[in-house]
XYZ file of C-alpha atoms in Angstrom:
380
model
C -17.006 -12.817 7.574
C -17.594 -11.692 3.870
C -16.530 -15.675 2.109
C -18.680 -14.376 -1.028
C -16.231 -11.848 -1.244
C -13.285 -13.915 -1.089
C -14.918 -16.100 -3.824
C -15.260 -13.092 -5.889
C -12.066 -12.044 -5.584
C -10.920 -15.332 -7.182
C -13.092 -14.907 -10.057
C -11.701 -11.588 -11.075
C -8.444 -12.749 -10.949
C -9.320 -13.488 -14.871
C -9.524 -9.720 -15.032
C -5.269 -8.594 -14.052
C -3.471 -8.541 -16.999
C -0.280 -10.029 -17.488
C 2.404 -8.551 -20.241
C -0.424 -6.689 -21.857
C 2.081 -3.803 -22.460
C 4.637 -5.850 -24.553
C 0.843 -6.944 -26.883
C 1.632 -10.914 -26.151
C 0.293 -13.279 -28.779
C -0.871 -15.214 -26.233
C -2.716 -13.033 -24.091
C -2.122 -13.530 -19.640
C -3.705 -12.786 -16.466
C -3.330 -13.464 -12.705
C -5.243 -16.685 -12.664
C -3.391 -18.658 -15.859
C -0.228 -17.669 -14.091
C -1.909 -18.169 -10.888
C -2.851 -21.324 -12.183
C 0.821 -22.621 -14.174
C 2.494 -22.272 -10.811
C 0.317 -24.795 -8.634
C 0.849 -27.281 -11.549
C 4.794 -27.198 -11.340
C 4.426 -26.438 -7.503
C 3.283 -29.738 -7.774
C 5.787 -31.117 -9.989
C 8.424 -29.427 -7.453
C 7.293 -30.980 -4.295
C 7.142 -34.002 -5.846
C 11.112 -33.218 -6.774
C 11.963 -32.362 -3.395
C 10.902 -35.275 -1.814
C 11.735 -38.087 -3.976
C 14.837 -37.147 -6.131
C 16.677 -35.279 -2.751
C 14.637 -36.386 -0.026
C 13.687 -33.230 1.578
C 10.608 -33.113 3.676
C 8.860 -30.223 2.131
C 4.814 -28.868 3.220
C 3.524 -29.467 -0.105
C -0.044 -28.509 0.688
C 1.649 -25.065 1.945
C 4.080 -24.709 -0.660
C 0.630 -25.499 -3.561
C -1.200 -23.434 -1.321
C 0.978 -20.397 -1.582
C 1.207 -20.693 -5.610
C -2.052 -20.621 -6.116
C -3.381 -17.940 -3.385
C 0.031 -15.687 -2.970
C -1.316 -13.239 -6.160
C -4.687 -12.889 -4.985
C -3.441 -9.224 -3.766
C -3.326 -8.658 -7.272
C -6.913 -7.749 -7.883
C -6.141 -4.341 -5.436
C -3.298 -3.378 -7.506
C -3.486 -4.266 -10.414
C -0.620 -5.477 -13.183
C 1.986 -3.472 -11.858
C 5.660 -4.204 -13.906
C 8.283 -5.356 -12.276
C 11.126 -2.461 -12.502
C 8.662 -0.295 -10.792
C 7.887 -2.169 -8.060
C 12.135 -2.421 -8.052
C 11.983 1.746 -8.080
C 13.370 2.948 -4.998
C 11.058 5.670 -4.255
C 7.909 3.244 -4.991
C 9.239 0.183 -4.000
C 9.006 0.264 -0.009
C 5.096 1.925 -0.572
C 4.017 -1.186 -3.214
C 5.519 -3.684 -0.696
C 3.583 -2.325 2.241
C 0.619 -1.722 0.224
C 0.565 -5.436 -0.956
C 0.512 -6.836 2.771
C -2.071 -4.780 3.731
C -4.696 -5.763 1.168
C -3.213 -9.295 1.569
C -4.373 -8.974 5.256
C -7.940 -7.559 3.876
C -8.492 -10.540 1.508
C -7.872 -12.410 4.653
C -10.288 -11.220 6.658
C -12.599 -11.607 3.866
C -12.713 -15.311 5.186
C -14.352 -17.175 8.373
C -12.148 -16.579 11.564
C -11.425 -20.309 11.014
C -10.195 -20.905 8.112
C -7.883 -17.915 8.418
C -4.854 -18.719 10.133
C -4.251 -21.262 7.090
C -4.894 -18.356 5.127
C -2.651 -15.673 6.121
C 0.162 -18.343 5.128
C -1.341 -19.156 2.375
C -1.651 -14.967 0.822
C 0.475 -12.819 3.184
C 3.450 -15.219 3.802
C 3.892 -16.440 -0.183
C 6.526 -15.760 -1.088
C 8.499 -15.065 2.775
C 11.972 -16.070 3.114
C 11.511 -19.260 4.312
C 12.698 -22.004 1.782
C 8.928 -22.589 1.103
C 8.559 -18.891 0.398
C 12.299 -19.414 -1.745
C 10.664 -21.942 -3.441
C 7.576 -20.128 -4.409
C 9.358 -16.901 -5.521
C 11.578 -19.188 -7.738
C 8.711 -21.200 -9.360
C 6.860 -17.394 -10.270
C 10.062 -16.579 -12.291
C 10.286 -20.488 -13.743
C 6.456 -19.842 -15.177
C 7.752 -15.922 -16.201
C 9.953 -18.304 -18.246
C 8.209 -20.774 -19.447
C 5.658 -17.754 -20.986
C 8.604 -15.624 -22.260
C 9.794 -18.369 -23.694
C 6.310 -19.522 -25.278
C 6.023 -15.966 -27.451
C 9.401 -16.103 -27.959
C 8.798 -19.392 -30.682
C 5.783 -18.547 -32.213
C 6.123 -14.676 -32.414
C 8.899 -12.323 -32.917
C 8.708 -9.617 -30.280
C 12.195 -8.885 -29.671
C 11.208 -8.542 -25.579
C 10.035 -11.339 -25.278
C 13.385 -12.839 -26.887
C 15.496 -11.165 -24.775
C 13.430 -11.234 -21.754
C 13.466 -15.296 -21.697
C 17.175 -15.732 -21.772
C 17.599 -12.940 -18.898
C 14.751 -15.392 -16.999
C 16.755 -18.648 -18.088
C 20.000 -17.284 -16.019
C 17.983 -16.079 -13.350
C 16.759 -20.179 -13.000
C 20.793 -21.544 -13.584
C 21.692 -18.707 -10.847
C 19.136 -20.497 -8.410
C 20.718 -22.356 -5.493
C 17.300 -24.343 -5.420
C 18.067 -27.801 -6.756
C 14.756 -28.995 -7.417
C 14.521 -25.753 -9.882
C 17.669 -26.852 -11.797
C 16.796 -30.220 -11.729
C 13.084 -29.220 -13.749
C 15.011 -27.166 -15.744
C 17.709 -29.309 -16.597
C 14.851 -31.938 -17.526
C 12.757 -29.727 -19.633
C 16.202 -28.285 -21.552
C 16.216 -32.171 -23.050
C 12.979 -30.877 -24.732
C 12.035 -34.977 -24.535
C 8.897 -36.354 -22.678
C 9.340 -33.716 -19.695
C 8.997 -31.058 -22.075
C 5.785 -32.317 -23.502
C 3.902 -32.531 -20.509
C 5.138 -28.784 -19.264
C 3.855 -27.507 -22.944
C 0.530 -29.092 -21.711
C 0.083 -27.217 -18.586
C 1.425 -23.805 -20.195
C -0.690 -24.358 -23.588
C -4.018 -25.159 -21.411
C -4.857 -21.293 -20.965
C -5.826 -21.975 -24.993
C -8.750 -24.231 -24.670
C -11.310 -22.418 -24.813
C -14.678 -23.038 -22.896
C -18.607 -23.291 -23.212
C -18.265 -23.735 -26.964
C -21.592 -23.286 -28.713
C -22.228 -20.498 -25.623
C -22.617 -16.711 -26.180
C -20.442 -16.031 -23.561
C -19.701 -12.771 -22.434
C -17.557 -13.421 -20.037
C -14.201 -15.452 -21.389
C -13.519 -18.708 -20.167
C -10.154 -21.373 -20.740
C -9.429 -24.296 -19.195
C -6.664 -22.585 -16.855
C -8.523 -19.856 -15.451
C -11.320 -22.605 -15.180
C -8.709 -24.984 -12.906
C -7.662 -22.082 -10.879
C -11.176 -20.936 -9.915
C -11.963 -25.179 -9.196
C -8.638 -25.297 -7.477
C -9.448 -22.248 -5.124
C -13.141 -23.666 -4.554
C -11.522 -26.907 -3.581
C -8.965 -25.548 -1.236
C -11.643 -23.166 0.461
C -14.604 -25.500 0.878
C -11.836 -28.797 2.294
C -10.047 -25.913 4.546
C -14.085 -24.890 5.211
C -14.859 -28.709 6.069
C -11.519 -29.248 7.881
C -11.676 -26.682 10.212
C -15.416 -25.136 10.500
C -17.274 -29.019 10.429
C -14.488 -31.087 11.697
C -13.595 -33.447 9.036
C -9.968 -34.126 10.140
C -9.489 -36.640 7.794
C -9.629 -34.540 4.208
C -6.197 -34.528 2.619
C -5.868 -31.231 1.394
C -2.863 -31.332 -0.210
C -4.607 -34.497 -2.435
C -7.593 -32.587 -3.558
C -6.289 -29.675 -3.987
C -3.709 -30.885 -6.706
C -6.379 -33.124 -7.901
C -8.222 -29.583 -8.848
C -5.337 -28.174 -10.063
C -4.630 -30.427 -12.428
C -8.275 -32.144 -13.391
C -8.907 -30.730 -16.534
C -5.255 -31.370 -17.408
C -6.346 -34.109 -20.695
C -8.210 -31.366 -22.433
C -4.533 -30.009 -23.696
C -5.094 -32.713 -25.779
C -8.575 -34.115 -26.103
C -9.742 -30.348 -26.292
C -13.102 -29.298 -24.355
C -16.132 -30.932 -25.437
C -19.777 -30.192 -24.626
C -20.492 -31.274 -21.499
C -24.425 -31.594 -23.058
C -22.813 -34.113 -25.493
C -20.802 -36.108 -23.207
C -23.441 -37.230 -20.829
C -26.271 -37.244 -23.114
C -26.488 -41.383 -23.037
C -24.641 -43.820 -20.667
C -22.507 -45.643 -23.658
C -21.385 -42.398 -25.227
C -20.342 -40.490 -20.974
C -18.322 -44.237 -20.962
C -16.699 -43.716 -24.069
C -15.372 -40.300 -23.162
C -14.618 -41.651 -19.654
C -12.555 -44.170 -20.993
C -10.971 -41.677 -23.654
C -10.298 -39.609 -20.926
C -8.243 -41.532 -18.762
C -6.400 -43.358 -21.231
C -5.263 -39.359 -23.126
C -4.188 -38.765 -19.150
C -2.334 -42.124 -18.960
C -0.624 -40.844 -22.322
C 0.164 -37.782 -21.137
C 1.743 -39.510 -17.682
C 3.689 -41.786 -19.637
C 5.950 -38.717 -20.983
C 7.090 -37.969 -17.116
C 10.218 -39.787 -15.054
C 8.590 -43.183 -13.268
C 9.325 -41.000 -10.169
C 6.055 -38.802 -10.773
C 4.127 -42.033 -12.469
C 1.941 -42.664 -8.561
C 1.703 -39.110 -7.375
C 0.333 -37.606 -11.395
C -2.302 -40.912 -11.723
C -3.598 -40.626 -8.981
C -4.115 -36.334 -9.659
C -4.957 -36.578 -13.095
C -5.658 -40.273 -14.117
C -8.326 -40.257 -11.501
C -9.149 -37.166 -10.521
C -12.353 -37.572 -9.300
C -11.612 -40.394 -7.922
C -14.383 -42.907 -5.982
C -13.828 -41.096 -2.385
C -14.494 -38.114 -0.577
C -11.839 -36.307 -2.220
C -12.494 -37.313 -5.779
C -16.812 -36.198 -5.034
C -14.649 -32.907 -3.432
C -13.110 -32.279 -6.641
C -16.465 -32.791 -8.309
C -18.406 -30.337 -6.322
C -15.294 -27.878 -6.860
C -16.087 -28.406 -10.541
C -19.803 -28.115 -10.297
C -19.768 -24.919 -8.615
C -17.887 -23.307 -11.020
C -20.288 -23.980 -13.588
C -22.390 -22.547 -11.358
C -20.778 -18.846 -10.576
C -19.817 -19.089 -14.296
C -23.924 -19.414 -15.223
C -24.436 -16.485 -12.522
C -21.716 -14.125 -13.468
C -23.218 -14.273 -17.221
C -26.796 -14.755 -16.236
C -26.665 -10.940 -15.364
C -26.151 -9.485 -19.132
C -26.827 -12.709 -21.007
C -30.841 -14.378 -20.644
C -29.177 -17.780 -22.675
C -27.482 -18.342 -19.316
C -30.792 -18.436 -17.075
C -31.407 -22.131 -18.204
C -28.441 -22.647 -17.676
C -27.695 -21.639 -13.879
C -30.976 -22.794 -13.082
C -30.065 -26.451 -14.071
C -26.578 -26.054 -12.697
C -28.447 -25.366 -9.525
C -30.748 -27.964 -9.234
C -28.124 -30.375 -9.797
C -25.660 -29.121 -6.948
C -28.913 -29.461 -4.937
C -30.187 -32.516 -5.426
C -26.698 -34.600 -5.701
C -24.832 -33.405 -2.606
C -25.714 -32.692 0.918
C -21.537 -32.025 1.826
C -21.450 -28.926 4.386
C -19.272 -27.344 2.006
C -21.873 -27.456 -0.588
C -24.788 -26.708 2.054
C -22.893 -22.973 3.282
C -21.912 -22.332 -0.325
C -25.776 -22.227 -1.426
C -26.593 -20.741 1.991
C -24.108 -17.354 2.052
C -21.911 -17.721 -1.018
C -24.157 -17.895 -3.731
C -26.176 -15.499 -2.328
C -23.466 -12.938 -2.116
C -22.028 -13.413 -5.821
C -26.206 -13.248 -6.744
C -26.257 -10.203 -4.967
C -22.975 -8.322 -6.234
C -23.986 -9.378 -9.648
C -27.526 -8.136 -9.991
C -26.411 -4.350 -8.503
C -23.152 -4.782 -10.696
C -20.847 -5.132 -8.123
């Protein structure tokens, strides 16, 4: 059991660059990419179910989009053209499969069966696997399109057109439906832009940071922690009532309103009850403004996932827990080389210890935090 090592794999995703050889205007990495894919998977799941009335494993789709690229922490960012080169293609594929299995082995045995599906089977030849592959292409298209709009790099101008044609040729109706709505460049287009631009919202403003962070990488970690904690409580501690899909969807989208509002320093937001209440109302109104950009068929789910991401139930509490644990992880990472964060780490730890008695929190404090702190101290 190496759950701490699995958590460290989640953290390391942000250190795997994407597109860096083409000098993009907007830096990208495996965690921001996985966040965007997870957010798009939520939309695609709703389209499959409500537009085409197709039963779909929405949790499976979301989990695969979230964790399907964890293997990149071992392979690095391999160019697509290299992956398709006949001399090395099979070797790369075999190594990725073995590495994915190794990552699954870090987890407690009770979690491994579900994680195997999300990590090893992510892009298999099932309908879900084909959707995951198409969502991966869709995200690449959206990223390259943003680059082509804000920069003159000829690679991204050509690439976004190539990826657009690939998407138009797909037989997956939900992907084409999303693309058609996006191309209208009205409210749905604007909502997608909120997802794409979340990586531009910097976190921990006013602090000296050695570990860069933004809302997209943060949302990836929070969603991953929420999925891990939800699986842990369901499979190991027997809480079968947890709605894992709802939990992870809320965690993925919980900070989306900050694409408009920005990240406000927590100490100010919680300075007194009046300020706290005012910001909570402002964030709800911002969330509803975003949701209203979408067609009506999305409103019920998105209101739950975004406007009420930290709802007054156990699922909402689990989202809040994952959010607080990520702040604790961030402080732990910084503390090794940045004494300023020692006080932040202490306050975050006390907050978590005093506020929550959930099984996943006790497990995190007893096992995972110890492993992460030790690996930070010895420089792993």
